[in-house]
Amino acid sequence: GDSVTQMEGPVTLSEEAFLTINCTYTATGYPSLFWYVQYPGEGLQLLLKATKADDKGSNKGFEATYRKETTSFHLEKGSVQVSDSAVYFCAQTAPGYSTLTFGKGTMLLVSP
Amino acid sequence: DVKVTQSSRYLVKRTGEKVFLECVQDMDHENMFWYRQDPGLGLRLIYFSYDVKMKEKGDIPEGYSVSREKKERFSLILESASTNQTSMYLCASSPGLSPSGANVLTFGAGSRLTVL
């Protein structure tokens, strides 16, 4: 079935470092892809999305490009801040479906 | 902004008790969802609903039931709570399907349930 695999954490970085969190998916069709973020004590909120191959989603300095050839949607940010410390979830949804399939989440810890 | 409100942030219940988790959304969304979140397992879908009085099983429905009598409200019910149901429960809602399939979910803040 459809699934999402993302790198295990925690990812520990110093402020202003470059961030990559890897995400790959398996799907029978061409899904839409998402990154959600969960700050401590809160629910998940949408960070960015992409609906077709080669689309780039971006928000708050984060970017991810939908790569059909490698079935990937890696999250990147050029310079992380302490306030980016959170758990990041990659997710997909198949066309015509309402439900999302999530990865297991990657915790990011940024130190000053 | 869409708001999804979960009535209880923290609950402590005893084994065998009946537990109700309530969720309300205020933007007339068609779809509502219940997930549970556990360390190392991520989010797993329990049930979802795409219309009033309609429900569909997710990946882990065993031990749970749901109720959607009104469009804005989606309740998760644990008929007889067990310790392995100790978890964070997240409610979400979304509009009906978009042509692009980019079905964006809006989540509540979560309800942390401890079953003793």
mmCIF file of C-alpha atoms in Angstrom:
data_model
loop_
_atom_site.group_PDB
_atom_site.id
_atom_site.type_symbol
_atom_site.label_atom_id
_atom_site.label_comp_id
_atom_site.label_asym_id
_atom_site.label_seq_id
_atom_site.Cartn_x
_atom_site.Cartn_y
_atom_site.Cartn_z
ATOM 1 C CA GLY A 1 0.000 0.000 0.000
ATOM 2 C CA ASP A 2 0.891 3.654 -0.051
ATOM 3 C CA SER A 3 3.497 4.669 2.495
ATOM 4 C CA VAL A 4 5.842 7.462 3.527
ATOM 5 C CA THR A 5 9.337 6.983 4.920
ATOM 6 C CA GLN A 6 11.280 9.779 6.525
ATOM 7 C CA MET A 7 14.592 9.907 8.278
ATOM 8 C CA GLU A 8 14.686 9.136 11.953
ATOM 9 C CA GLY A 9 15.581 11.803 14.408
ATOM 10 C CA PRO A 10 16.360 13.627 16.372
ATOM 11 C CA VAL A 11 18.226 15.912 14.025
ATOM 12 C CA THR A 12 20.403 18.218 16.108
ATOM 13 C CA LEU A 13 21.746 21.404 14.547
ATOM 14 C CA SER A 14 23.266 24.689 15.584
ATOM 15 C CA GLU A 15 21.487 27.913 14.703
ATOM 16 C CA GLU A 16 22.102 29.049 11.088
ATOM 17 C CA ALA A 17 23.025 25.539 9.929
ATOM 18 C CA PHE A 18 21.586 24.002 6.750
ATOM 19 C CA LEU A 19 18.736 21.541 7.208
ATOM 20 C CA THR A 20 17.706 18.543 5.143
ATOM 21 C CA ILE A 21 15.059 16.049 6.250
ATOM 22 C CA ASN A 22 14.650 13.206 3.795
ATOM 23 C CA CYS A 23 11.256 11.867 2.752
ATOM 24 C CA THR A 24 10.412 9.184 0.195
ATOM 25 C CA TYR A 25 7.056 7.751 -0.718
ATOM 26 C CA THR A 26 5.513 4.731 -2.389
ATOM 27 C CA ALA A 27 2.264 5.179 -4.280
ATOM 28 C CA THR A 28 0.417 3.560 -7.132
ATOM 29 C CA GLY A 29 -0.488 6.869 -8.765
ATOM 30 C CA TYR A 30 0.658 10.461 -8.514
ATOM 31 C CA PRO A 31 -0.034 11.667 -5.009
ATOM 32 C CA SER A 32 -0.030 15.144 -3.549
ATOM 33 C CA LEU A 33 2.762 15.623 -1.022
ATOM 34 C CA PHE A 34 2.882 17.643 2.181
ATOM 35 C CA TRP A 35 5.087 18.682 5.056
ATOM 36 C CA TYR A 36 3.381 19.351 8.373
ATOM 37 C CA VAL A 37 5.060 20.755 11.484
ATOM 38 C CA GLN A 38 4.159 20.176 15.132
ATOM 39 C CA TYR A 39 5.512 22.643 17.678
ATOM 40 C CA PRO A 40 5.691 21.520 21.312
ATOM 41 C CA GLY A 41 2.261 21.183 22.905
ATOM 42 C CA GLU A 42 0.389 21.904 19.688
ATOM 43 C CA GLY A 43 -1.378 20.073 16.902
ATOM 44 C CA LEU A 44 0.018 19.717 13.389
ATOM 45 C CA GLN A 45 -0.050 22.595 10.945
ATOM 46 C CA LEU A 46 0.605 22.630 7.227
ATOM 47 C CA LEU A 47 4.088 23.870 6.321
ATOM 48 C CA LEU A 48 4.063 23.394 2.546
ATOM 49 C CA LYS A 49 2.645 21.211 -0.216
ATOM 50 C CA ALA A 50 3.151 20.155 -3.843
ATOM 51 C CA THR A 51 0.550 18.586 -6.091
ATOM 52 C CA LYS A 52 2.495 17.458 -9.171
ATOM 53 C CA ALA A 53 5.951 16.444 -10.306
ATOM 54 C CA ASP A 54 8.627 19.167 -10.218
ATOM 55 C CA ASP A 55 6.425 21.452 -8.132
ATOM 56 C CA LYS A 56 8.287 23.253 -5.370
ATOM 57 C CA GLY A 57 6.474 24.052 -2.169
ATOM 58 C CA SER A 58 7.862 26.813 0.038
ATOM 59 C CA ASN A 59 6.973 28.596 3.259
ATOM 60 C CA LYS A 60 8.851 30.337 6.101
ATOM 61 C CA GLY A 61 12.198 29.671 4.393
ATOM 62 C CA PHE A 62 11.510 25.944 4.022
ATOM 63 C CA GLU A 63 11.401 24.319 0.588
ATOM 64 C CA ALA A 64 10.654 20.891 -0.849
ATOM 65 C CA THR A 65 10.562 19.735 -4.482
ATOM 66 C CA TYR A 66 8.328 16.906 -5.725
ATOM 67 C CA ARG A 67 10.716 14.478 -7.479
ATOM 68 C CA LYS A 68 8.797 11.773 -9.301
ATOM 69 C CA GLU A 69 11.910 10.033 -10.620
ATOM 70 C CA THR A 70 13.243 9.454 -7.107
ATOM 71 C CA THR A 71 9.822 9.404 -5.366
ATOM 72 C CA SER A 72 11.126 11.977 -2.907
ATOM 73 C CA PHE A 73 10.047 15.209 -1.234
ATOM 74 C CA HIS A 74 12.983 16.277 0.915
ATOM 75 C CA LEU A 75 12.572 19.269 3.211
ATOM 76 C CA GLU A 76 15.329 21.906 3.215
ATOM 77 C CA LYS A 77 16.081 25.199 4.890
ATOM 78 C CA GLY A 78 19.189 27.247 4.365
ATOM 79 C CA SER A 79 19.550 28.650 7.890
ATOM 80 C CA VAL A 80 17.610 27.197 10.807
ATOM 81 C CA GLN A 81 16.576 29.098 13.906
ATOM 82 C CA VAL A 82 15.950 27.949 17.468
ATOM 83 C CA SER A 83 12.249 28.584 16.836
ATOM 84 C CA ASP A 84 12.277 25.883 14.121
ATOM 85 C CA SER A 85 12.671 23.211 16.801
ATOM 86 C CA ALA A 86 9.663 20.954 16.264
ATOM 87 C CA VAL A 87 8.581 17.610 14.841
ATOM 88 C CA TYR A 88 8.225 17.512 11.049
ATOM 89 C CA PHE A 89 5.899 15.073 9.277
ATOM 90 C CA CYS A 90 5.935 14.177 5.601
ATOM 91 C CA ALA A 91 2.578 13.023 4.197
ATOM 92 C CA GLN A 92 0.863 12.033 0.974
ATOM 93 C CA THR A 93 -2.653 11.743 -0.325
ATOM 94 C CA ALA A 94 -3.767 9.900 -3.428
ATOM 95 C CA PRO A 95 -5.848 11.763 -6.025
ATOM 96 C CA GLY A 96 -9.530 11.419 -5.251
ATOM 97 C CA TYR A 97 -8.957 10.423 -1.634
ATOM 98 C CA SER A 98 -9.571 12.447 1.517
ATOM 99 C CA THR A 99 -7.159 10.689 3.845
ATOM 100 C CA LEU A 100 -3.477 11.419 4.343
ATOM 101 C CA THR A 101 -0.756 8.876 5.028
ATOM 102 C CA PHE A 102 1.926 10.236 7.335
ATOM 103 C CA GLY A 103 5.533 9.341 7.955
ATOM 104 C CA LYS A 104 6.648 8.706 11.521
ATOM 105 C CA GLY A 105 7.950 12.222 12.044
ATOM 106 C CA THR A 106 11.412 13.699 12.512
ATOM 107 C CA MET A 107 12.271 15.760 15.548
ATOM 108 C CA LEU A 108 14.476 18.793 14.900
ATOM 109 C CA LEU A 109 16.397 20.364 17.762
ATOM 110 C CA VAL A 110 18.190 23.646 17.086
ATOM 111 C CA SER A 111 20.594 25.026 19.667
ATOM 112 C CA PRO A 112 21.768 28.663 19.933
ATOM 113 C CA ASP B 1 -8.938 30.844 9.979
ATOM 114 C CA VAL B 2 -10.344 27.377 10.358
ATOM 115 C CA LYS B 3 -10.475 26.347 13.938
ATOM 116 C CA VAL B 4 -10.644 22.793 15.184
ATOM 117 C CA THR B 5 -11.349 22.563 18.887
ATOM 118 C CA GLN B 6 -10.845 19.471 20.994
ATOM 119 C CA SER B 7 -12.751 19.791 24.236
ATOM 120 C CA SER B 8 -10.229 18.148 26.546
ATOM 121 C CA ARG B 9 -6.462 18.644 26.435
ATOM 122 C CA TYR B 10 -5.707 16.125 29.174
ATOM 123 C CA LEU B 11 -7.779 13.219 30.476
ATOM 124 C CA VAL B 12 -7.037 10.473 32.987
ATOM 125 C CA LYS B 13 -9.369 7.476 32.967
ATOM 126 C CA ARG B 14 -9.442 4.030 34.478
ATOM 127 C CA THR B 15 -9.424 0.729 32.629
ATOM 128 C CA GLY B 16 -12.932 -0.228 31.543
ATOM 129 C CA GLU B 17 -14.360 3.298 31.606
ATOM 130 C CA LYS B 18 -16.234 4.687 28.625
ATOM 131 C CA VAL B 19 -14.421 7.690 27.186
ATOM 132 C CA PHE B 20 -15.713 10.404 24.883
ATOM 133 C CA LEU B 21 -13.390 12.707 22.978
ATOM 134 C CA GLU B 22 -15.147 15.625 21.340
ATOM 135 C CA CYS B 23 -14.062 17.656 18.334
ATOM 136 C CA VAL B 24 -15.738 20.693 16.774
ATOM 137 C CA GLN B 25 -14.791 22.608 13.620
ATOM 138 C CA ASP B 26 -16.173 25.979 12.631
ATOM 139 C CA MET B 27 -15.658 26.210 8.860
ATOM 140 C CA ASP B 28 -18.307 23.920 7.453
ATOM 141 C CA HIS B 29 -15.768 21.282 6.395
ATOM 142 C CA GLU B 30 -17.066 18.080 4.849
ATOM 143 C CA ASN B 31 -14.403 15.732 6.183
ATOM 144 C CA MET B 32 -13.346 15.016 9.733
ATOM 145 C CA PHE B 33 -10.699 12.636 11.033
ATOM 146 C CA TRP B 34 -9.387 11.048 14.207
ATOM 147 C CA TYR B 35 -5.727 10.077 14.449
ATOM 148 C CA ARG B 36 -3.670 8.786 17.316
ATOM 149 C CA GLN B 37 -0.051 9.792 17.712
ATOM 150 C CA ASP B 38 2.496 7.602 19.447
ATOM 151 C CA PRO B 39 6.288 7.992 19.712
ATOM 152 C CA GLY B 40 8.059 6.087 16.964
ATOM 153 C CA LEU B 41 4.789 5.291 15.176
ATOM 154 C CA GLY B 42 3.768 8.703 13.909
ATOM 155 C CA LEU B 43 0.113 9.366 13.142
ATOM 156 C CA ARG B 44 -2.269 6.517 12.512
ATOM 157 C CA LEU B 45 -5.799 7.002 11.224
ATOM 158 C CA ILE B 46 -8.542 5.600 13.458
ATOM 159 C CA TYR B 47 -11.742 6.716 11.707
ATOM 160 C CA PHE B 48 -12.864 9.410 9.347
ATOM 161 C CA SER B 49 -16.151 10.835 8.160
ATOM 162 C CA TYR B 50 -16.981 12.547 4.890
ATOM 163 C CA ASP B 51 -20.552 13.499 5.763
ATOM 164 C CA VAL B 52 -23.026 13.626 8.608
ATOM 165 C CA LYS B 53 -23.829 10.135 9.903
ATOM 166 C CA MET B 54 -21.201 8.645 7.586
ATOM 167 C CA LYS B 55 -18.055 6.978 8.873
ATOM 168 C CA GLU B 56 -15.196 4.961 7.474
ATOM 169 C CA LYS B 57 -12.652 2.823 9.268
ATOM 170 C CA GLY B 58 -9.063 3.889 9.129
ATOM 171 C CA ASP B 59 -5.991 1.784 9.777
ATOM 172 C CA ILE B 60 -6.573 1.042 13.478
ATOM 173 C CA PRO B 61 -10.324 1.152 14.290
ATOM 174 C CA GLU B 62 -10.329 -1.708 16.792
ATOM 175 C CA GLY B 63 -11.517 -0.624 20.220
ATOM 176 C CA TYR B 64 -12.933 2.660 18.954
ATOM 177 C CA SER B 65 -16.174 3.972 17.531
ATOM 178 C CA VAL B 66 -17.233 7.387 16.267
ATOM 179 C CA SER B 67 -20.309 9.540 15.956
ATOM 180 C CA ARG B 68 -21.112 12.393 13.625
ATOM 181 C CA GLU B 69 -24.640 13.638 14.215
ATOM 182 C CA LYS B 70 -23.893 17.201 13.128
ATOM 183 C CA LYS B 71 -21.547 18.430 10.433
ATOM 184 C CA GLU B 72 -19.371 20.414 12.809
ATOM 185 C CA ARG B 73 -18.916 17.742 15.485
ATOM 186 C CA PHE B 74 -17.062 14.430 15.379
ATOM 187 C CA SER B 75 -16.787 12.317 18.517
ATOM 188 C CA LEU B 76 -14.401 9.472 19.251
ATOM 189 C CA ILE B 77 -15.650 6.865 21.698
ATOM 190 C CA LEU B 78 -13.679 4.292 23.630
ATOM 191 C CA GLU B 79 -16.332 1.841 24.815
ATOM 192 C CA SER B 80 -14.068 0.227 27.413
ATOM 193 C CA ALA B 81 -10.744 1.989 27.782
ATOM 194 C CA SER B 82 -7.591 -0.085 28.037
ATOM 195 C CA THR B 83 -4.048 0.872 28.969
ATOM 196 C CA ASN B 84 -2.844 0.388 25.391
ATOM 197 C CA GLN B 85 -5.129 3.244 24.376
ATOM 198 C CA THR B 86 -3.009 5.698 26.338
ATOM 199 C CA SER B 87 -1.989 8.118 23.614
ATOM 200 C CA MET B 88 -2.311 11.566 22.055
ATOM 201 C CA TYR B 89 -5.479 11.849 19.978
ATOM 202 C CA LEU B 90 -5.636 14.371 17.166
ATOM 203 C CA CYS B 91 -8.772 15.521 15.408
ATOM 204 C CA ALA B 92 -8.624 17.145 11.967
ATOM 205 C CA SER B 93 -10.977 18.482 9.333
ATOM 206 C CA SER B 94 -10.778 19.339 5.638
ATOM 207 C CA PRO B 95 -12.992 20.628 2.841
ATOM 208 C CA GLY B 96 -14.373 18.280 0.237
ATOM 209 C CA LEU B 97 -12.010 16.915 -2.393
ATOM 210 C CA SER B 98 -10.278 19.489 -4.555
ATOM 211 C CA PRO B 99 -9.593 18.727 -8.234
ATOM 212 C CA SER B 100 -5.863 18.736 -7.550
ATOM 213 C CA GLY B 101 -6.285 16.256 -4.715
ATOM 214 C CA ALA B 102 -4.397 18.581 -2.368
ATOM 215 C CA ASN B 103 -6.593 17.811 0.604
ATOM 216 C CA VAL B 104 -5.203 20.044 3.347
ATOM 217 C CA LEU B 105 -6.059 18.997 6.890
ATOM 218 C CA THR B 106 -6.444 21.423 9.779
ATOM 219 C CA PHE B 107 -5.686 19.876 13.148
ATOM 220 C CA GLY B 108 -6.823 20.505 16.677
ATOM 221 C CA ALA B 109 -4.324 20.851 19.526
ATOM 222 C CA GLY B 110 -4.761 17.252 20.620
ATOM 223 C CA SER B 111 -6.149 15.354 23.610
ATOM 224 C CA ARG B 112 -3.687 13.428 25.723
ATOM 225 C CA LEU B 113 -5.415 10.428 27.252
ATOM 226 C CA THR B 114 -3.911 8.352 30.029
ATOM 227 C CA VAL B 115 -5.634 5.099 30.958
ATOM 228 C CA LEU B 116 -4.634 3.693 34.342
#
